[in-house]
Amino acid sequence: VNTALFRTDTKDLIIYQRSADLIYRPVNISRAYKQGLEFLLKLNWTSYMSLDLNYIYQHTKNKETGNELAYSPEHSAKLTGKWELPAKTRIETIVKYVSNQYSSPDTARKEKIDAHCVVNVKIIQPMIIESFPIEIFVHVHNLFDTNFESHAGYPDDGFKFLSGMSINF
């Protein structure tokens, strides 16, 4: 179990504000802060099965306006289950949750991005070919094709499948 308290005070923070033409442009905030708590729990049930839980609570503020900072969710969490099969095949299931958050520095307008939860799966098969360690992998992002936005007005990818091979020389 690991826990951490954090606080970051920032001068001249650059954020992006959406204009009437729907284009995001950089804007300076003279003073802002983020503070909160991070919690990490790792459980190793067996030598081939583990579970990681990471949770972050944060409070943010634009000191000029007193508003919360945009794109800074109050709560976020990630749960990762890891399994290793007899042939050294690794399977990871990752569940990510992000609470709703303001999408505009002008939080008085109450524009928020909805909370969302996404499930990703990875399957990794390590091998050695002619003394080179390689990994063949399959990654499935957004397994249940959840509709969500990380940036207001721009839907994130739905179900996405990626496969490949990495080689270490």
mmCIF file of C-alpha atoms in Angstrom:
data_model
loop_
_atom_site.group_PDB
_atom_site.id
_atom_site.type_symbol
_atom_site.label_atom_id
_atom_site.label_comp_id
_atom_site.label_asym_id
_atom_site.label_seq_id
_atom_site.Cartn_x
_atom_site.Cartn_y
_atom_site.Cartn_z
ATOM 1 C CA VAL A 1 0.000 0.000 0.000
ATOM 2 C CA ASN A 2 1.328 3.419 -0.972
ATOM 3 C CA THR A 3 -0.294 6.767 -0.286
ATOM 4 C CA ALA A 4 0.838 10.236 -1.197
ATOM 5 C CA LEU A 5 -0.403 13.734 -0.561
ATOM 6 C CA PHE A 6 0.420 16.230 -3.274
ATOM 7 C CA ARG A 7 0.154 19.925 -3.999
ATOM 8 C CA THR A 8 1.367 21.823 -7.022
ATOM 9 C CA ASP A 9 1.266 25.619 -7.158
ATOM 10 C CA THR A 10 1.733 26.968 -10.664
ATOM 11 C CA LYS A 11 2.387 30.444 -12.026
ATOM 12 C CA ASP A 12 1.485 31.220 -15.640
ATOM 13 C CA LEU A 13 -0.311 27.930 -16.238
ATOM 14 C CA ILE A 14 -1.140 27.487 -19.924
ATOM 15 C CA ILE A 15 -4.575 26.061 -20.600
ATOM 16 C CA TYR A 16 -6.637 25.814 -23.756
ATOM 17 C CA GLN A 17 -9.924 27.668 -24.081
ATOM 18 C CA ARG A 18 -12.473 26.964 -26.794
ATOM 19 C CA SER A 19 -13.467 30.072 -28.748
ATOM 20 C CA ALA A 20 -16.788 30.759 -30.483
ATOM 21 C CA ASP A 21 -15.276 29.303 -33.681
ATOM 22 C CA LEU A 22 -14.751 26.004 -31.755
ATOM 23 C CA ILE A 23 -10.958 26.275 -31.974
ATOM 24 C CA TYR A 24 -8.951 25.819 -28.774
ATOM 25 C CA ARG A 25 -6.394 28.550 -28.125
ATOM 26 C CA PRO A 26 -3.795 28.845 -25.351
ATOM 27 C CA VAL A 27 -4.619 31.128 -22.423
ATOM 28 C CA ASN A 28 -2.485 31.921 -19.369
ATOM 29 C CA ILE A 29 -3.755 31.581 -15.824
ATOM 30 C CA SER A 30 -1.525 33.650 -13.554
ATOM 31 C CA ARG A 31 -1.832 31.353 -10.507
ATOM 32 C CA ALA A 32 -3.397 27.938 -9.965
ATOM 33 C CA TYR A 33 -3.011 24.871 -7.802
ATOM 34 C CA LYS A 34 -3.777 21.163 -7.735
ATOM 35 C CA GLN A 35 -3.768 19.205 -4.504
ATOM 36 C CA GLY A 36 -4.969 15.836 -3.406
ATOM 37 C CA LEU A 37 -4.335 12.272 -2.403
ATOM 38 C CA GLU A 38 -3.107 9.282 -4.387
ATOM 39 C CA PHE A 39 -3.603 5.740 -3.180
ATOM 40 C CA LEU A 40 -1.999 2.599 -4.650
ATOM 41 C CA LEU A 41 -2.723 -0.954 -3.557
ATOM 42 C CA LYS A 42 -0.922 -3.980 -5.017
ATOM 43 C CA LEU A 43 -2.116 -7.488 -4.251
ATOM 44 C CA ASN A 44 -0.076 -10.462 -5.407
ATOM 45 C CA TRP A 45 -2.398 -13.409 -4.902
ATOM 46 C CA THR A 46 -0.022 -15.918 -6.446
ATOM 47 C CA SER A 47 3.165 -15.766 -8.499
ATOM 48 C CA TYR A 48 0.989 -15.653 -11.625
ATOM 49 C CA MET A 49 -1.955 -13.461 -10.530
ATOM 50 C CA SER A 50 -2.036 -9.901 -9.202
ATOM 51 C CA LEU A 51 -4.319 -6.919 -8.839
ATOM 52 C CA ASP A 52 -3.371 -3.212 -8.751
ATOM 53 C CA LEU A 53 -5.714 -0.433 -7.665
ATOM 54 C CA ASN A 54 -4.801 3.221 -8.141
ATOM 55 C CA TYR A 55 -7.107 6.029 -6.977
ATOM 56 C CA ILE A 56 -6.568 9.791 -7.153
ATOM 57 C CA TYR A 57 -8.654 12.464 -5.473
ATOM 58 C CA GLN A 58 -7.726 16.012 -6.426
ATOM 59 C CA HIS A 59 -8.981 19.514 -5.831
ATOM 60 C CA THR A 60 -7.959 22.249 -8.254
ATOM 61 C CA LYS A 61 -8.403 25.985 -8.340
ATOM 62 C CA ASN A 62 -7.767 28.916 -10.633
ATOM 63 C CA LYS A 63 -6.715 31.529 -8.052
ATOM 64 C CA GLU A 64 -7.787 34.402 -10.343
ATOM 65 C CA THR A 65 -11.416 33.289 -10.563
ATOM 66 C CA GLY A 66 -11.787 30.794 -7.727
ATOM 67 C CA ASN A 67 -13.090 28.246 -10.259
ATOM 68 C CA GLU A 68 -11.940 24.663 -10.666
ATOM 69 C CA LEU A 69 -9.407 24.008 -13.425
ATOM 70 C CA ALA A 70 -10.738 22.542 -16.649
ATOM 71 C CA TYR A 71 -9.872 18.949 -17.552
ATOM 72 C CA SER A 72 -8.983 18.097 -13.963
ATOM 73 C CA PRO A 73 -11.333 15.379 -12.724
ATOM 74 C CA GLU A 74 -11.919 15.236 -8.990
ATOM 75 C CA HIS A 75 -11.777 11.419 -8.993
ATOM 76 C CA SER A 76 -9.927 8.948 -11.182
ATOM 77 C CA ALA A 77 -9.248 5.278 -10.637
ATOM 78 C CA LYS A 78 -7.606 2.387 -12.425
ATOM 79 C CA LEU A 79 -7.965 -1.295 -11.592
ATOM 80 C CA THR A 80 -5.545 -3.685 -13.311
ATOM 81 C CA GLY A 81 -5.796 -7.455 -13.131
ATOM 82 C CA LYS A 82 -2.727 -9.377 -14.327
ATOM 83 C CA TRP A 83 -2.494 -13.090 -15.060
ATOM 84 C CA GLU A 84 0.392 -15.150 -16.369
ATOM 85 C CA LEU A 85 -0.512 -18.435 -18.033
ATOM 86 C CA PRO A 86 1.756 -21.522 -18.104
ATOM 87 C CA ALA A 87 3.233 -20.652 -21.538
ATOM 88 C CA LYS A 88 4.302 -17.248 -20.084
ATOM 89 C CA THR A 89 1.379 -15.579 -21.869
ATOM 90 C CA ARG A 90 0.395 -12.465 -19.931
ATOM 91 C CA ILE A 91 -3.141 -11.130 -19.829
ATOM 92 C CA GLU A 92 -3.981 -7.719 -18.391
ATOM 93 C CA THR A 93 -7.443 -6.277 -17.915
ATOM 94 C CA ILE A 94 -7.539 -2.575 -17.140
ATOM 95 C CA VAL A 95 -10.653 -0.736 -15.944
ATOM 96 C CA LYS A 96 -10.306 3.070 -15.943
ATOM 97 C CA TYR A 97 -12.771 5.483 -14.369
ATOM 98 C CA VAL A 98 -12.703 9.281 -14.670
ATOM 99 C CA SER A 99 -15.292 11.472 -12.913
ATOM 100 C CA ASN A 100 -17.044 14.333 -14.650
ATOM 101 C CA GLN A 101 -14.965 17.454 -15.151
ATOM 102 C CA TYR A 102 -15.272 20.986 -16.416
ATOM 103 C CA SER A 103 -14.355 21.455 -20.053
ATOM 104 C CA SER A 104 -13.976 25.213 -19.961
ATOM 105 C CA PRO A 105 -11.833 27.488 -17.798
ATOM 106 C CA ASP A 106 -15.027 29.490 -17.277
ATOM 107 C CA THR A 107 -16.632 26.939 -14.949
ATOM 108 C CA ALA A 108 -19.392 29.435 -14.236
ATOM 109 C CA ARG A 109 -20.857 28.248 -17.572
ATOM 110 C CA LYS A 110 -21.034 24.738 -16.068
ATOM 111 C CA GLU A 111 -19.853 22.964 -19.225
ATOM 112 C CA LYS A 112 -18.855 19.496 -18.100
ATOM 113 C CA ILE A 113 -17.633 16.302 -19.679
ATOM 114 C CA ASP A 114 -19.510 13.280 -18.377
ATOM 115 C CA ALA A 115 -17.833 10.680 -16.187
ATOM 116 C CA HIS A 116 -16.833 7.504 -17.978
ATOM 117 C CA CYS A 117 -15.485 4.026 -17.387
ATOM 118 C CA VAL A 118 -13.517 2.126 -20.040
ATOM 119 C CA VAL A 119 -12.220 -1.460 -20.120
ATOM 120 C CA ASN A 120 -9.027 -2.368 -22.002
ATOM 121 C CA VAL A 121 -7.451 -5.809 -22.430
ATOM 122 C CA LYS A 122 -3.874 -6.766 -23.342
ATOM 123 C CA ILE A 123 -2.544 -10.198 -24.273
ATOM 124 C CA ILE A 124 1.238 -10.502 -24.524
ATOM 125 C CA GLN A 125 3.234 -13.558 -25.558
ATOM 126 C CA PRO A 126 6.993 -13.291 -24.939
ATOM 127 C CA MET A 127 9.364 -15.359 -27.099
ATOM 128 C CA ILE A 128 12.989 -15.581 -28.054
ATOM 129 C CA ILE A 129 13.900 -15.773 -31.729
ATOM 130 C CA GLU A 130 17.584 -16.213 -32.544
ATOM 131 C CA SER A 131 18.560 -14.864 -29.114
ATOM 132 C CA PHE A 132 16.383 -11.739 -29.495
ATOM 133 C CA PRO A 133 13.618 -11.294 -26.916
ATOM 134 C CA ILE A 134 10.353 -10.408 -28.635
ATOM 135 C CA GLU A 135 6.763 -9.902 -27.582
ATOM 136 C CA ILE A 136 3.751 -10.548 -29.757
ATOM 137 C CA PHE A 137 0.809 -8.558 -28.465
ATOM 138 C CA VAL A 138 -2.865 -7.848 -28.925
ATOM 139 C CA HIS A 139 -4.383 -4.773 -27.305
ATOM 140 C CA VAL A 140 -8.120 -4.147 -27.245
ATOM 141 C CA HIS A 141 -8.972 -0.593 -26.242
ATOM 142 C CA ASN A 142 -12.485 0.286 -25.124
ATOM 143 C CA LEU A 143 -13.649 -3.331 -25.147
ATOM 144 C CA PHE A 144 -17.331 -2.473 -24.664
ATOM 145 C CA ASP A 145 -17.305 0.424 -27.171
ATOM 146 C CA THR A 146 -18.199 3.012 -24.513
ATOM 147 C CA ASN A 147 -19.088 6.470 -25.832
ATOM 148 C CA PHE A 148 -17.070 9.145 -24.026
ATOM 149 C CA GLU A 149 -15.089 12.339 -24.514
ATOM 150 C CA SER A 150 -11.745 13.320 -23.040
ATOM 151 C CA HIS A 151 -12.038 16.750 -24.686
ATOM 152 C CA ALA A 152 -15.387 18.478 -25.089
ATOM 153 C CA GLY A 153 -16.912 18.045 -28.518
ATOM 154 C CA TYR A 154 -14.417 15.388 -29.622
ATOM 155 C CA PRO A 155 -15.614 11.810 -29.108
ATOM 156 C CA ASP A 156 -12.845 9.380 -28.181
ATOM 157 C CA ASP A 157 -12.200 6.194 -30.105
ATOM 158 C CA GLY A 158 -14.682 3.430 -29.737
ATOM 159 C CA PHE A 159 -13.597 -0.187 -29.839
ATOM 160 C CA LYS A 160 -10.034 -0.367 -31.153
ATOM 161 C CA PHE A 161 -7.904 -3.424 -31.867
ATOM 162 C CA LEU A 162 -4.115 -3.265 -32.149
ATOM 163 C CA SER A 163 -1.705 -6.124 -32.666
ATOM 164 C CA GLY A 164 1.993 -6.203 -33.267
ATOM 165 C CA MET A 165 5.399 -7.354 -32.242
ATOM 166 C CA SER A 166 8.153 -5.635 -30.296
ATOM 167 C CA ILE A 167 11.785 -6.703 -30.556
ATOM 168 C CA ASN A 168 14.592 -5.792 -28.155
ATOM 169 C CA PHE A 169 18.045 -5.642 -29.747
#
